[in-house]
PDB file of C-alpha atoms in Angstrom:
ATOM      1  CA  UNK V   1       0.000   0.000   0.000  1.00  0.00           C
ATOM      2  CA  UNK V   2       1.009   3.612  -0.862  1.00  0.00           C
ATOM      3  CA  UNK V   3       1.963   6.107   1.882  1.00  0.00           C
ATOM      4  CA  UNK V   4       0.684   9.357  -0.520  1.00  0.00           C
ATOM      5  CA  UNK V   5      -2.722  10.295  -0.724  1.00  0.00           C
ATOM      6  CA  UNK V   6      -4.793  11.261  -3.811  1.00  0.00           C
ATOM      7  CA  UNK V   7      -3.299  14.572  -3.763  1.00  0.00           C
ATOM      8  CA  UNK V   8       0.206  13.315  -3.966  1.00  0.00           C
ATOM      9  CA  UNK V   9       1.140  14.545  -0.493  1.00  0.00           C
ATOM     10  CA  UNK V  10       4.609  12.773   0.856  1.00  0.00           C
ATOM     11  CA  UNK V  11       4.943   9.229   1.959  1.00  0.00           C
ATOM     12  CA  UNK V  12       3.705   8.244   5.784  1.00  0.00           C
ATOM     13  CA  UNK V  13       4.792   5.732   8.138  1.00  0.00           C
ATOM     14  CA  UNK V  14       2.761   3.156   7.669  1.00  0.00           C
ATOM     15  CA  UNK V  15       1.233   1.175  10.428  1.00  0.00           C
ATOM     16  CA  UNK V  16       1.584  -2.533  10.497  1.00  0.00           C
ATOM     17  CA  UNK V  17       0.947  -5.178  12.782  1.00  0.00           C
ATOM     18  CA  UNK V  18       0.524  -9.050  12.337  1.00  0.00           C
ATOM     19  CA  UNK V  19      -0.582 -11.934  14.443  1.00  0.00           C
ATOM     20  CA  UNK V  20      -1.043 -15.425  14.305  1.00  0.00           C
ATOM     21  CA  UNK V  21      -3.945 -16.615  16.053  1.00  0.00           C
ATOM     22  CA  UNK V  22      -4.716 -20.513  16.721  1.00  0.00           C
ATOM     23  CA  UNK V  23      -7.595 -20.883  14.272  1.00  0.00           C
ATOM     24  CA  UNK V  24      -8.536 -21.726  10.632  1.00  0.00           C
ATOM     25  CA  UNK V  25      -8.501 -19.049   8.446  1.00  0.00           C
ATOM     26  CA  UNK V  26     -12.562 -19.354   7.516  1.00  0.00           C
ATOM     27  CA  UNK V  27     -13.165 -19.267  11.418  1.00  0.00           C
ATOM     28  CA  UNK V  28     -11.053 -15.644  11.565  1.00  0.00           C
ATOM     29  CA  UNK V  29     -12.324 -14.239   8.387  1.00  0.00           C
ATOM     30  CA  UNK V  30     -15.975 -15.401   9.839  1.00  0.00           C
ATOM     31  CA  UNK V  31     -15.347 -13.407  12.967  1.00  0.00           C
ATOM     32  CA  UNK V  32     -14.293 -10.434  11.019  1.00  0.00           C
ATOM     33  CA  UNK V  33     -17.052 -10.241   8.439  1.00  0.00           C
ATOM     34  CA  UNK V  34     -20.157 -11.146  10.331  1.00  0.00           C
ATOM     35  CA  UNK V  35     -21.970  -8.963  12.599  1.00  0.00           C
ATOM     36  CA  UNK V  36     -22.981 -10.873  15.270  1.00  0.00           C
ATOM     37  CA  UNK V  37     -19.410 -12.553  15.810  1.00  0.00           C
ATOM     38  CA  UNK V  38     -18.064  -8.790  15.825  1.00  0.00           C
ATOM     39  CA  UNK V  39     -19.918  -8.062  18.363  1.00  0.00           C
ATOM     40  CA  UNK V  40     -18.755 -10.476  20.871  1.00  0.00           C
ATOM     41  CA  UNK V  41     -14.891  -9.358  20.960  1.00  0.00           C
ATOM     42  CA  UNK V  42     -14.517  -5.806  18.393  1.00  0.00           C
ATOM     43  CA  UNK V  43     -13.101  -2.482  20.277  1.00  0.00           C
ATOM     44  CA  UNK V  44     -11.454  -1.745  23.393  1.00  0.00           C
ATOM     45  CA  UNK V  45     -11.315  -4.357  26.483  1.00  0.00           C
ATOM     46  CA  UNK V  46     -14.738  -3.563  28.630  1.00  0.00           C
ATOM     47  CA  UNK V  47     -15.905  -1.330  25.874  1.00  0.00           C
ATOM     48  CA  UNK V  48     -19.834  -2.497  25.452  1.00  0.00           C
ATOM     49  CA  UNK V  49     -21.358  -2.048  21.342  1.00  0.00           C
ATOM     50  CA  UNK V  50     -24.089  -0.891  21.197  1.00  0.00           C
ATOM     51  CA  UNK V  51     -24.531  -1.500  17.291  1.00  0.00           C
ATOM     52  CA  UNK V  52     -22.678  -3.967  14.778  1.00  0.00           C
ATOM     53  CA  UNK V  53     -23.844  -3.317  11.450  1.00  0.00           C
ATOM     54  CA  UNK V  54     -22.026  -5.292   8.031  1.00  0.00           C
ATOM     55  CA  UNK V  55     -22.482  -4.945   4.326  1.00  0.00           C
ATOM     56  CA  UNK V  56     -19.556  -7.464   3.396  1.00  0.00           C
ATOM     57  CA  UNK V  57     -19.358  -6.187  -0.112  1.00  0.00           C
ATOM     58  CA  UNK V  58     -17.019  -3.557  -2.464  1.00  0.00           C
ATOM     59  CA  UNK V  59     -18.806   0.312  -1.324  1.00  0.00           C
ATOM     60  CA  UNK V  60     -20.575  -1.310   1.675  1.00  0.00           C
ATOM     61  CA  UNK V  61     -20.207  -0.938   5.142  1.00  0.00           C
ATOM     62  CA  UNK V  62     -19.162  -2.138   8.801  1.00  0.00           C
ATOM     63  CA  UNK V  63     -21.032   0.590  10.849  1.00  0.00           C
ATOM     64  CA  UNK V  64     -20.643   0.185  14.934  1.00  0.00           C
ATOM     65  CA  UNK V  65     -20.747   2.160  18.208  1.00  0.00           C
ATOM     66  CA  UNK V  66     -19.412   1.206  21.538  1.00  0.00           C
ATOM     67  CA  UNK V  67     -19.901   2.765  24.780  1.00  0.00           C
ATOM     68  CA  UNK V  68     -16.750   3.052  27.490  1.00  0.00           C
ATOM     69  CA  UNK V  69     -16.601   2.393  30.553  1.00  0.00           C
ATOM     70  CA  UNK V  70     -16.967   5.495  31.774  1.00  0.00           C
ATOM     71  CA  UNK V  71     -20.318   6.073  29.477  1.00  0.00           C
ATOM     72  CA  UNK V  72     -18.304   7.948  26.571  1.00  0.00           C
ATOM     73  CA  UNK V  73     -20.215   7.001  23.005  1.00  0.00           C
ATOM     74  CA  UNK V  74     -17.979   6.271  19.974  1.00  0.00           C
ATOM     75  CA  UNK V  75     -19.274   5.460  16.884  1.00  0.00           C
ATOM     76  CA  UNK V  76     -16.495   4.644  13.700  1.00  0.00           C
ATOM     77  CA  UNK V  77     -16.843   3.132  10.179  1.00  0.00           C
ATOM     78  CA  UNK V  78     -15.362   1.365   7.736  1.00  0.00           C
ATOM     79  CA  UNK V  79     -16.030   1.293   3.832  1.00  0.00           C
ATOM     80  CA  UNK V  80     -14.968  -1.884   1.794  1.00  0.00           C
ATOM     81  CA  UNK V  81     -13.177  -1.005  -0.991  1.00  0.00           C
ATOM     82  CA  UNK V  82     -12.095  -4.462  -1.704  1.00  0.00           C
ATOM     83  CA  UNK V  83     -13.025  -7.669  -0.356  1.00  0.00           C
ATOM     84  CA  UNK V  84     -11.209 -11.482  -1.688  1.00  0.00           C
ATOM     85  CA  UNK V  85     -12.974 -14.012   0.508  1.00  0.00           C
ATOM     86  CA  UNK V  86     -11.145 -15.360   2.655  1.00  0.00           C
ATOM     87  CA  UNK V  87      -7.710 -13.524   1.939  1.00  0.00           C
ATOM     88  CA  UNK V  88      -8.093  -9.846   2.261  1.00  0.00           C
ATOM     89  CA  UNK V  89     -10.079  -7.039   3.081  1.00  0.00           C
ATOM     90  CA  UNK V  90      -9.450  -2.979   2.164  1.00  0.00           C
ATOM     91  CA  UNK V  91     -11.402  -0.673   3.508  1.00  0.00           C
ATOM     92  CA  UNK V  92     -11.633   2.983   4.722  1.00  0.00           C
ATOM     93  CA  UNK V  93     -12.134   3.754   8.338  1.00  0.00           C
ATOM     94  CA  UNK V  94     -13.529   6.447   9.937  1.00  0.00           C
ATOM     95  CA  UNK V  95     -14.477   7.647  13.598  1.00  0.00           C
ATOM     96  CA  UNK V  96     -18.327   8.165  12.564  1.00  0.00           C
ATOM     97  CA  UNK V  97     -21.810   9.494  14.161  1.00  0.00           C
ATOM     98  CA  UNK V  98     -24.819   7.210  14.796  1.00  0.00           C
ATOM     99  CA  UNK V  99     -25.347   7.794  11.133  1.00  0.00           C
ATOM    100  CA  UNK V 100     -22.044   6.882   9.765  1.00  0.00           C
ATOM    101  CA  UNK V 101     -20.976  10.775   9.129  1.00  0.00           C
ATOM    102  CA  UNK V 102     -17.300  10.767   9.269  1.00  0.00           C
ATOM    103  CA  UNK V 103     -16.300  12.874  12.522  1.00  0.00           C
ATOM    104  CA  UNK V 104     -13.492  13.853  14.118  1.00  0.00           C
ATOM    105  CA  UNK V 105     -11.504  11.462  16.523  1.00  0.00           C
ATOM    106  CA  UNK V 106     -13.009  11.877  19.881  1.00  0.00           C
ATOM    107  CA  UNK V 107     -10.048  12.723  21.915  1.00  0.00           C
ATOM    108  CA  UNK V 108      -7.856  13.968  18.547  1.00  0.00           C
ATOM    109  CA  UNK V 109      -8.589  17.388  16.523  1.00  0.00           C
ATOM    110  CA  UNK V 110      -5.823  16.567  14.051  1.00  0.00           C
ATOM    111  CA  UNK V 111      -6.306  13.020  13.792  1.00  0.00           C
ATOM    112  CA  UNK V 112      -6.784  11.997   9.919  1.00  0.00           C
ATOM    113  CA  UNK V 113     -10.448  11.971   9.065  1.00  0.00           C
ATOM    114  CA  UNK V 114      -9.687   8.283   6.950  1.00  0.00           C
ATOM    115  CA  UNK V 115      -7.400   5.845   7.393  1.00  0.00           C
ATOM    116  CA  UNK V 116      -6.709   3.296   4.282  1.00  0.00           C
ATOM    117  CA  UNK V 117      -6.626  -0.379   5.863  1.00  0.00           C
ATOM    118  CA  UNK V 118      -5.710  -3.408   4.182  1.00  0.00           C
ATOM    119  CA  UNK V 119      -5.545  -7.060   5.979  1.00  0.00           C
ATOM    120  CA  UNK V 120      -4.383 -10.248   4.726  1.00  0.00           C
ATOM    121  CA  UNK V 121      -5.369 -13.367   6.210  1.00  0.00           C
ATOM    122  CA  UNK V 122      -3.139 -16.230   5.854  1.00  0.00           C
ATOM    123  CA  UNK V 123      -3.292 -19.880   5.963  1.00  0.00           C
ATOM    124  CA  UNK V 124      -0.133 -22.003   8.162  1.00  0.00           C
ATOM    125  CA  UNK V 125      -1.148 -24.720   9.264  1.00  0.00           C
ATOM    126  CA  UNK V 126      -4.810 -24.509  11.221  1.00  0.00           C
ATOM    127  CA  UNK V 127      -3.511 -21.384  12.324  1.00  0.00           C
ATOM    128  CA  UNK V 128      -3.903 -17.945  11.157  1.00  0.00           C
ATOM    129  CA  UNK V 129      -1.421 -14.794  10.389  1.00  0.00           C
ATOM    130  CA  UNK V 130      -3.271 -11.427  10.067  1.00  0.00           C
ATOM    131  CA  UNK V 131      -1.648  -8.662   9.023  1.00  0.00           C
ATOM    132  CA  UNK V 132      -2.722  -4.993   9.258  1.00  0.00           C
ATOM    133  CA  UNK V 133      -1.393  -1.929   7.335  1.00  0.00           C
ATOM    134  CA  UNK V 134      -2.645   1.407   7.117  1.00  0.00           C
ATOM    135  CA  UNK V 135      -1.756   5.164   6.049  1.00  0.00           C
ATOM    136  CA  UNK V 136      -3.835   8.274   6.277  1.00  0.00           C
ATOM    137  CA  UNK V 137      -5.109   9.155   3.290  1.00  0.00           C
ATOM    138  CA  UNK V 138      -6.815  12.191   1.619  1.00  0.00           C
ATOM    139  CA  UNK V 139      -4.647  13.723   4.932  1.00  0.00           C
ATOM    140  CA  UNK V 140      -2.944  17.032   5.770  1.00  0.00           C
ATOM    141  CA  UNK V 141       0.858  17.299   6.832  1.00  0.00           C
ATOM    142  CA  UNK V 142      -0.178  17.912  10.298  1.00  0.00           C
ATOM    143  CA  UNK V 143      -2.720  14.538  10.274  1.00  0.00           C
ATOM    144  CA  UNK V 144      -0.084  12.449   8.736  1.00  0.00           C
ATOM    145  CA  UNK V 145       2.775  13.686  11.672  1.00  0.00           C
ATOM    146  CA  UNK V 146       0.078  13.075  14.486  1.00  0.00           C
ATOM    147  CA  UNK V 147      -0.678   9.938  13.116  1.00  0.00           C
ATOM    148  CA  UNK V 148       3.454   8.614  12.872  1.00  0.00           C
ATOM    149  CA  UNK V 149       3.030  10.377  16.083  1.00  0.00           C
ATOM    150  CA  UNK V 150       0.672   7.567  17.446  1.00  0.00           C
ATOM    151  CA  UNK V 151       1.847   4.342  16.151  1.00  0.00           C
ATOM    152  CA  UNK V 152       3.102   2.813  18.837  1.00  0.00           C
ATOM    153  CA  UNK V 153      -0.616   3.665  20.830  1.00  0.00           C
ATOM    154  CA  UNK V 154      -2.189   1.812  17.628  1.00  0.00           C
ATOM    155  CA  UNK V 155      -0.469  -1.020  18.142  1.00  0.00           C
ATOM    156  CA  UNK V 156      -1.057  -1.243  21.470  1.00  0.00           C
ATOM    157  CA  UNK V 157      -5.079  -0.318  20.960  1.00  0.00           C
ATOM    158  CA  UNK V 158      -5.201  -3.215  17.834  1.00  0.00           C
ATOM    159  CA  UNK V 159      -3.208  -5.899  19.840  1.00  0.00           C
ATOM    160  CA  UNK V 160      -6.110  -5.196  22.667  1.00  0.00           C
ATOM    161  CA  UNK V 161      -8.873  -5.710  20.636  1.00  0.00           C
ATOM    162  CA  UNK V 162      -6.847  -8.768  18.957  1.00  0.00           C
ATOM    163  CA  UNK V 163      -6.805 -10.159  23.041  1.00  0.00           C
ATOM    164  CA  UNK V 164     -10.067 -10.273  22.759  1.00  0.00           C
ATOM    165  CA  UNK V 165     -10.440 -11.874  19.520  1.00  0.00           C
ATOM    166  CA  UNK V 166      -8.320 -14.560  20.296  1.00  0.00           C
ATOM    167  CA  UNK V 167     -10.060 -15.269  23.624  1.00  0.00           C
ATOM    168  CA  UNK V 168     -12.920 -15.617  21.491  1.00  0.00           C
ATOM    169  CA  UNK V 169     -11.678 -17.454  18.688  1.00  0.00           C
ATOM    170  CA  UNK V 170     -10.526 -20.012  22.277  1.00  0.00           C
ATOM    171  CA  UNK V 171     -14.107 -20.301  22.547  1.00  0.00           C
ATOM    172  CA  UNK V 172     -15.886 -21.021  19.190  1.00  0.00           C
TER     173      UNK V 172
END
């Protein structure tokens, strides 16, 4: 994947993370494409959702919104751009509103407003590698440094919500 955006903007550190978790690839692709498997491990540790909405197809959408702990509502999309069952999804992702208007990150004015995202989910024997990239795009200068600026916390956010997936994935 490309670090420019559409306006030809310099290159951004891109975020990656992989992971192998201890299931067959259909299971994992199952319990990232379908709503009600989402819903039981998607977001932050003791973050409840309150809505888990999928359209698994090319322009559709993964709408959700999850309530923290401390009663906060967030609310972020994704738009499929390009979907190869059961190998890889792209998508655009978005913090949202309850009616899947991009918004601003909750806690980030210069946050970019869309992330490009592409994951890969690959086969090894009964087990499963996912890997995650994704730039800014469509970004300013100052969205693209406070993003490199935040890696490291993304990592640390996805390998949270990846706890809970494999917890999950421990008991299908």
């Amino acid at each position: 994947m490309s670090g420019n955006d559409r306006s030809g903007a310099a290159a951004t550190k891109e975020f990656v993370l992989a992971r192998t978790f201890d299931a067959p690839r259909e299971t994992v692709w199952r319990a990232f494409t379908e709503s009600e498997r989402l819903r039981q491990w998607w977001g932050p540790k003791d973050f409840t959702m309150l809505a888990c909405n999928v359209d698994l197809r090319p322009g559709g959408l993964f709408h959700y919104g999850m309530q923290a702990p401390t009663g906060q509502t967030m609310w972020g999309k994704c738009v499929y751009r390009e979907i190869v069952i059961p190998e890889r999804i792209v998508f655009v992702v978005s913090f949202s509103d309850e009616n899947a208007g991009i918004t601003r990150h909750p806690l980030s004015e210069s946050w970019p407003l869309e992330l490009l995202s592409s994951m890969t989910f690959e086969e090894r024997d009964g087990r499963t590698l996912i890997t995650d990239r994704a730039v800014p795009i469509n970004a300013t200068e100052e969205e693209r440094r406070t993003f490199e600026e935040n890696l490291e916390g993304m990592k640390q956010g996805t390998d949270g919500s990846w706890d809970q997936l494999a917890a999950y994935l421990a008991k299908a």
